[in-house]
Short mmCIF file of C-alpha atoms in Angstrom, two decimals:
data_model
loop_
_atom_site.label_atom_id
_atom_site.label_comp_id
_atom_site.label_asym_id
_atom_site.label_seq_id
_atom_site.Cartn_x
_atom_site.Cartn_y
_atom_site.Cartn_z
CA UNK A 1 46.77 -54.26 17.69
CA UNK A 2 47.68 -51.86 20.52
CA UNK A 3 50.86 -49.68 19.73
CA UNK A 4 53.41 -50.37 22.43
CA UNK A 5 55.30 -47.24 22.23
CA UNK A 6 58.22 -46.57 24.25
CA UNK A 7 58.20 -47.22 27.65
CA UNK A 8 59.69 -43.96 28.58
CA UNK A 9 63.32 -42.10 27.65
CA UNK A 10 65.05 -43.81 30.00
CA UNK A 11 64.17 -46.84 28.94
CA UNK A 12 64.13 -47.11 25.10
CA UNK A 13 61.78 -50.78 25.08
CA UNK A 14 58.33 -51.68 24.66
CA UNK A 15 56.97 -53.77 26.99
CA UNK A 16 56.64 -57.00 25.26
CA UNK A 17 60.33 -56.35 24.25
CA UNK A 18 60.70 -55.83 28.43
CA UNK A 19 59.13 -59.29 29.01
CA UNK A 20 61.47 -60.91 27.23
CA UNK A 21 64.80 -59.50 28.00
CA UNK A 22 63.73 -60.00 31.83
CA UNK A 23 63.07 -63.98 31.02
CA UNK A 24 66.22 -63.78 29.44
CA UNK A 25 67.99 -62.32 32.26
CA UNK A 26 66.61 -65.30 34.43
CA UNK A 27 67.89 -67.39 32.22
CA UNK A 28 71.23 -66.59 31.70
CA UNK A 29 71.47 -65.76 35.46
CA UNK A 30 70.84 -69.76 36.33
CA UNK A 31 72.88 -70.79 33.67
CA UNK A 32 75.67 -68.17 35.01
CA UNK A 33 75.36 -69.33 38.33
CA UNK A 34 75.64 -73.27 38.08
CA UNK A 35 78.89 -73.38 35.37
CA UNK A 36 79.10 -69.93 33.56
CA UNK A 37 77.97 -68.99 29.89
CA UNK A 38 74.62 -66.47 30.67
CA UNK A 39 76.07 -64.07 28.59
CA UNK A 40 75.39 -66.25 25.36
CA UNK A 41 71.41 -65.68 26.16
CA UNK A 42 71.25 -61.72 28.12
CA UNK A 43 73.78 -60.36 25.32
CA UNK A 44 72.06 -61.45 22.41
CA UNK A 45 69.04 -60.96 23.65
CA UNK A 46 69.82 -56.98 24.69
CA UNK A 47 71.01 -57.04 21.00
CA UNK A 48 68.32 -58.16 19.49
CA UNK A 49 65.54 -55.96 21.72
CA UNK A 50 67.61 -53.09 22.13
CA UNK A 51 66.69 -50.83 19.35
CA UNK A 52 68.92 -50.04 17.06
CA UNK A 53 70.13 -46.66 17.06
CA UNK A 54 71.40 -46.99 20.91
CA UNK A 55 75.16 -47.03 20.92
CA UNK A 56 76.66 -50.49 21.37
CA UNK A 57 78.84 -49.03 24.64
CA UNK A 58 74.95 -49.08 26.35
CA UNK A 59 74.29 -52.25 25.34
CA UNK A 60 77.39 -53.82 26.97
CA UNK A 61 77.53 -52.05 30.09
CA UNK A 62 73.82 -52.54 30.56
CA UNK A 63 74.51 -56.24 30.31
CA UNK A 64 77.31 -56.05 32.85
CA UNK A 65 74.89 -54.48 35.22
CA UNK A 66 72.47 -57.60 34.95
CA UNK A 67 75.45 -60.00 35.30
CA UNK A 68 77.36 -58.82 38.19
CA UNK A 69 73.93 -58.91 40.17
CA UNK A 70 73.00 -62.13 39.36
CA UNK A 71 77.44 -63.31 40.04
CA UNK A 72 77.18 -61.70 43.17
CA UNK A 73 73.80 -63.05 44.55
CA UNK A 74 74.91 -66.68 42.93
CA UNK A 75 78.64 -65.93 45.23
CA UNK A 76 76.53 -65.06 48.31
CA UNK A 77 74.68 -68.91 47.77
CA UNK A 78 78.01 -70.53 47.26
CA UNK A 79 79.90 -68.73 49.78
CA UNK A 80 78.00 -69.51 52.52
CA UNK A 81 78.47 -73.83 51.63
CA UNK A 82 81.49 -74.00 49.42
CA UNK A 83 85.00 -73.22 51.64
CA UNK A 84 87.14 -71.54 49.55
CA UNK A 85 91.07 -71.31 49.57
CA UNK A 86 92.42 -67.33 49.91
CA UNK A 87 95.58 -68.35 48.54
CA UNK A 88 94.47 -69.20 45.75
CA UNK A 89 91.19 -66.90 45.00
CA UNK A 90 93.42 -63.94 45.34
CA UNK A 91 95.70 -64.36 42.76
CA UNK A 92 93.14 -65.64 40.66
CA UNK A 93 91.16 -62.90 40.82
CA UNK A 94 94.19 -60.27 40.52
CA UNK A 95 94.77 -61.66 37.05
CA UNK A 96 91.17 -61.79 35.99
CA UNK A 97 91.84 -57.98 36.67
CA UNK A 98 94.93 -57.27 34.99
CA UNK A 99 94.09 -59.72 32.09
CA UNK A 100 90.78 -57.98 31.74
CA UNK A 101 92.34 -54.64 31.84
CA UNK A 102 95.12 -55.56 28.80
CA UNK A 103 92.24 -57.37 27.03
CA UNK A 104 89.86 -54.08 26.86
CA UNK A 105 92.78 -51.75 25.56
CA UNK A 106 93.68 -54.42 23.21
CA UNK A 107 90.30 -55.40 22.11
CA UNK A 108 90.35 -51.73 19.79
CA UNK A 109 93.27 -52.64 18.18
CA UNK A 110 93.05 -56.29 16.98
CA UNK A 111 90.24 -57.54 14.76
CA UNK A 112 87.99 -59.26 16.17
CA UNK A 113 87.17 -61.30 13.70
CA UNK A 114 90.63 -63.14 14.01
CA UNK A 115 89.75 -64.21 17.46
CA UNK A 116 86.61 -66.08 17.04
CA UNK A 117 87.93 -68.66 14.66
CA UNK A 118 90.74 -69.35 17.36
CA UNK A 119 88.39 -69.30 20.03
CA UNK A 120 86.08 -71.81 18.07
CA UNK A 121 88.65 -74.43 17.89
CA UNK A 122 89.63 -74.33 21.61
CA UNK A 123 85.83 -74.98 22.61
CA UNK A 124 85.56 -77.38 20.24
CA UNK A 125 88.55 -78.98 22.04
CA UNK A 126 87.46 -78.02 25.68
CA UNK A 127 84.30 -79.81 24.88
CA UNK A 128 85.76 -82.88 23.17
CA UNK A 129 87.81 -83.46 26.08
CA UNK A 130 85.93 -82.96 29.14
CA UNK A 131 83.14 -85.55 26.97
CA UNK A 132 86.04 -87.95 26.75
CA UNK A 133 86.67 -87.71 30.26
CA UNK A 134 83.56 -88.56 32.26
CA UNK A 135 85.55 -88.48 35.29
CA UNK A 136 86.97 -85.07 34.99
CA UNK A 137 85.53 -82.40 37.97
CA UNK A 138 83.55 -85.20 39.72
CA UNK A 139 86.10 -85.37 42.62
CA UNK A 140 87.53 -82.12 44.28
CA UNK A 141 90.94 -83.46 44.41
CA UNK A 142 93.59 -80.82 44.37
CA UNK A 143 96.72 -81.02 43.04
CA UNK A 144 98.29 -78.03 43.91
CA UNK A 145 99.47 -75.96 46.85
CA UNK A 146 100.71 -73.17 48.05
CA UNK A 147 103.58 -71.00 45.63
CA UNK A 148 102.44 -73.67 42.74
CA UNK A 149 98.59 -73.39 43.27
CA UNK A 150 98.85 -69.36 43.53
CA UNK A 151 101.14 -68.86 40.36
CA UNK A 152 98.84 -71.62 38.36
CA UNK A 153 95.66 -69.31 39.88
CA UNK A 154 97.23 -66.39 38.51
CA UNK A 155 98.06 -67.29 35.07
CA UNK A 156 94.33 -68.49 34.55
CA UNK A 157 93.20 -65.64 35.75
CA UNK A 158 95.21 -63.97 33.19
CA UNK A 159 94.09 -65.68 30.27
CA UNK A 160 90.92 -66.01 30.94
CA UNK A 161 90.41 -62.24 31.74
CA UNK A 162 92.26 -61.56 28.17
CA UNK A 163 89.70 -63.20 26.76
CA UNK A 164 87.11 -61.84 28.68
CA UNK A 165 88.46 -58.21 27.22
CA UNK A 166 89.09 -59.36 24.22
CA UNK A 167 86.15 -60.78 23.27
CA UNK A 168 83.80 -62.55 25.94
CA UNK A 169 81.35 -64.93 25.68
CA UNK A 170 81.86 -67.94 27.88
CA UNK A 171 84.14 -66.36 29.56
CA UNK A 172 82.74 -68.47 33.32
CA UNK A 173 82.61 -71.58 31.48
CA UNK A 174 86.13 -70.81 30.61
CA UNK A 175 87.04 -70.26 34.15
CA UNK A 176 85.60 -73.26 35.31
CA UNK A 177 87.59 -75.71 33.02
CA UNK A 178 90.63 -74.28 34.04
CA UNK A 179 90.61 -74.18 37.06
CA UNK A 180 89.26 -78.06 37.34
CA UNK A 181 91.91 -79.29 34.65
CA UNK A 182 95.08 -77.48 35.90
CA UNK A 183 93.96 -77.67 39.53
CA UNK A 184 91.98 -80.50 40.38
CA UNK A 185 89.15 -79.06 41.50
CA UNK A 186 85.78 -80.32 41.40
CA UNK A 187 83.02 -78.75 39.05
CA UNK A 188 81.50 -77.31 42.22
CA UNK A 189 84.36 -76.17 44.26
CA UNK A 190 85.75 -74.98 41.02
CA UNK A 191 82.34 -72.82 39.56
CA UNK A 192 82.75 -70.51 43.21
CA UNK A 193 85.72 -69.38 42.58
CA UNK A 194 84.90 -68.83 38.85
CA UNK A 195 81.96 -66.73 40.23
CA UNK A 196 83.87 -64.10 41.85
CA UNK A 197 86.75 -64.00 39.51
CA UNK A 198 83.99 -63.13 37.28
CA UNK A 199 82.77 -60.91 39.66
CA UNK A 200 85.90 -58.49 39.37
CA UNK A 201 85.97 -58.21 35.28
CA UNK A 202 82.18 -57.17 36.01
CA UNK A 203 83.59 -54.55 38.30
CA UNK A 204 86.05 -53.50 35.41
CA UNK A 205 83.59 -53.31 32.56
CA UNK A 206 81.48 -50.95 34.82
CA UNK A 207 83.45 -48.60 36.01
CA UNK A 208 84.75 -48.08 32.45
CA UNK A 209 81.15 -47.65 30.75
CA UNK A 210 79.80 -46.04 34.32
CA UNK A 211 82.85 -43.47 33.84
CA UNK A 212 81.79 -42.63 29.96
CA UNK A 213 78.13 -42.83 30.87
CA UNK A 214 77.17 -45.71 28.75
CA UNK A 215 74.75 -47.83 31.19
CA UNK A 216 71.07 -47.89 30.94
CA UNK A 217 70.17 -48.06 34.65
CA UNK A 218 66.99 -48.49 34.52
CA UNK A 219 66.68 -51.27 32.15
CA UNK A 220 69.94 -53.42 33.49
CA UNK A 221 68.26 -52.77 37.19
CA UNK A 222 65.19 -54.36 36.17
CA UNK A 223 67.13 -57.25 34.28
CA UNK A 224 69.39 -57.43 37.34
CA UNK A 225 66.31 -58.68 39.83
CA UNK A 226 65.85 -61.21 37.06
CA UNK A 227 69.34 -62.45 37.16
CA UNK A 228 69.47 -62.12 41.25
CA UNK A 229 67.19 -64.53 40.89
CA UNK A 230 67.74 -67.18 38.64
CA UNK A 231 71.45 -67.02 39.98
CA UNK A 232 70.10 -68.08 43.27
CA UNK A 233 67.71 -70.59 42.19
CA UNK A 234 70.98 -72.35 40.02
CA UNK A 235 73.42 -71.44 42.72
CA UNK A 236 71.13 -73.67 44.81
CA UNK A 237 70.22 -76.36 42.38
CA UNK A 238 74.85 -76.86 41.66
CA UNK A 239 75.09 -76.90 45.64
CA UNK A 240 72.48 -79.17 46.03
CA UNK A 241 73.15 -81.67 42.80
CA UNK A 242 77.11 -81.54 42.91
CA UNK A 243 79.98 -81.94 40.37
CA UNK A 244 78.22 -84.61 38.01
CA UNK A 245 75.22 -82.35 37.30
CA UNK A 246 77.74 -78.75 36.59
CA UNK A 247 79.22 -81.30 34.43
CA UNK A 248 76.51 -82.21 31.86
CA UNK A 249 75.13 -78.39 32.28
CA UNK A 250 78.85 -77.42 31.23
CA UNK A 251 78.79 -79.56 27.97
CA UNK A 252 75.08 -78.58 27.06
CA UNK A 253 76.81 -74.68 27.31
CA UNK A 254 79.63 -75.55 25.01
CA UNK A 255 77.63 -77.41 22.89
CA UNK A 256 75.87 -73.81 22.62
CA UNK A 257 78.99 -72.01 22.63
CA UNK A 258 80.30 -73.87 19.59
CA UNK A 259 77.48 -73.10 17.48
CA UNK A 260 77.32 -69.42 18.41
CA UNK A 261 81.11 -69.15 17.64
CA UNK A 262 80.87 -71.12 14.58
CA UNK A 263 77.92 -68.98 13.31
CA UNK A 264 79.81 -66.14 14.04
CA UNK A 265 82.74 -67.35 12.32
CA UNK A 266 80.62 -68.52 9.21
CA UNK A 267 79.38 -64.45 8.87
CA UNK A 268 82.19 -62.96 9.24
CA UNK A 269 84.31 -65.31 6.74
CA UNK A 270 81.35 -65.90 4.12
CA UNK A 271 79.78 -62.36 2.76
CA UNK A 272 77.30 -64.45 1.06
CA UNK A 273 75.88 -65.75 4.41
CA UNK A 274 75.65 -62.52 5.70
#
């Protein structure tokens, strides 16, 4: 058997170990770009192939490198067929930033181990309800404007970027839901605007770990072309399927969600299972 040895310093793989975080980049990168969730396949992954004694700071910010290229290429696709309302993006996407700001200086303090229980149930209830209601996202039909829409943009953006400082995974499909259920969007009209609020807790996350140093460039660069491109290839496939097919992709990503959360839960409640 050949001994794959470190590619290099600067980035601490072998190449088999390469191979597969760059499928899994792809991956997650379609999966970000039609309803949100990648981060449930490149973060494990980068876990898992990453070895060990690199400090978990590189592991995050290397997989926020990957998934703000892939966001932004997926945006680009969706931008350029999806109209979507300023008055409404903006404050969205101010309280992704703020909530994702809180969330990260809060993360530190609280354990996280309380939050994934809570977090469990609500997907378990996200899921059971958008299941029960095949009807929900199909139609772009919203039911807000103006003051109302913009303070109801705002909020989400709040809570969802909480969570996505707190704690993270899902944090698109989270976006998506929201905005559909308390806005009346459509899955499709609904998953471009999740894109770019998604976009700015990216942002965020970078510049902190960019400021401390903690991003392997080399490896989230190459995982990045990965994501570009399944982002685009699933940014394309939404666009060109609609709401009914970001709908079943949504429940097959809870469906995942539930049993990453509940596996989590299960280890970090039960020592035995550990």
């Amino acid at each position: 058997m050949p001994d794959f040895a470190p590619l290099a310093d600067w980035l601490p793989v072998t190449a088999p170990v390469l191979a597969m975080l760059i499928v899994a980049a792809g991956f997650a990168g379609w999966i970000d770009a039609v309803v949100g969730g990648g981060g449930l396949i490149q973060l494990p992954a980068l876990v898992i192939g990453v070895p060990k004694d690199v400090a978990t700071p590189f592991v995050l910010g290397t997989n926020k490198i990957s998934s703000f290229a892939g966001t932004l290429s997926a945006s680009w696709v969706y931008l350029k067929r999806i109209k979507v309302e300023l008055a409404l993006l903006v404050p969205l996407v101010i309280g992704a930033f703020l909530g994702s700001a809180v969330g990260a200086s809060l993360s530190r303090y609280l354990p996280r181990e309380w939050l994934t229980p809570v977090v469990l149930v609500a997907v378990v209830g996200v899921g059971a309800y958008v299941f029960t209601k095949p009807k929900l996202g199909l139609h772009h039909k919203p039911q807000h404007t103006g003051r109302a829409a913009g303070v109801r943009a705002a909020v989400i953006g709040l809570i969802v970027g909480l969570y996505d400082g707190l704690l993270g995974p899902g944090t698109g499909s989270f976006f998506v839901i929201l905005i559909v259920v308390v806005l009346g969007y459509g899955f499709l009209q609904a998953s471009v605007n999740a894109k770019i609020a998604n976009l700015t807790t990216n942002v965020a996350a970078i510049g902190v770990y960019g400021i401390h140093g903690e991003l392997l460039l080399v490896l989230g660069g190459l995982m990045a072309l990965a994501n570009i491109t399944g982002g685009i290839i699933g940014a394309h496939m939404a666009v060109a399927n609609g709401n009914a097919f970001i709908r079943r992709v949504f429940l097959v990503v809870t469906a995942i969600l539930v049993v990453k959360l509940g596996y989590d839960t299960v280890v970090e409640f039960l020592p035995s299972a550990r």
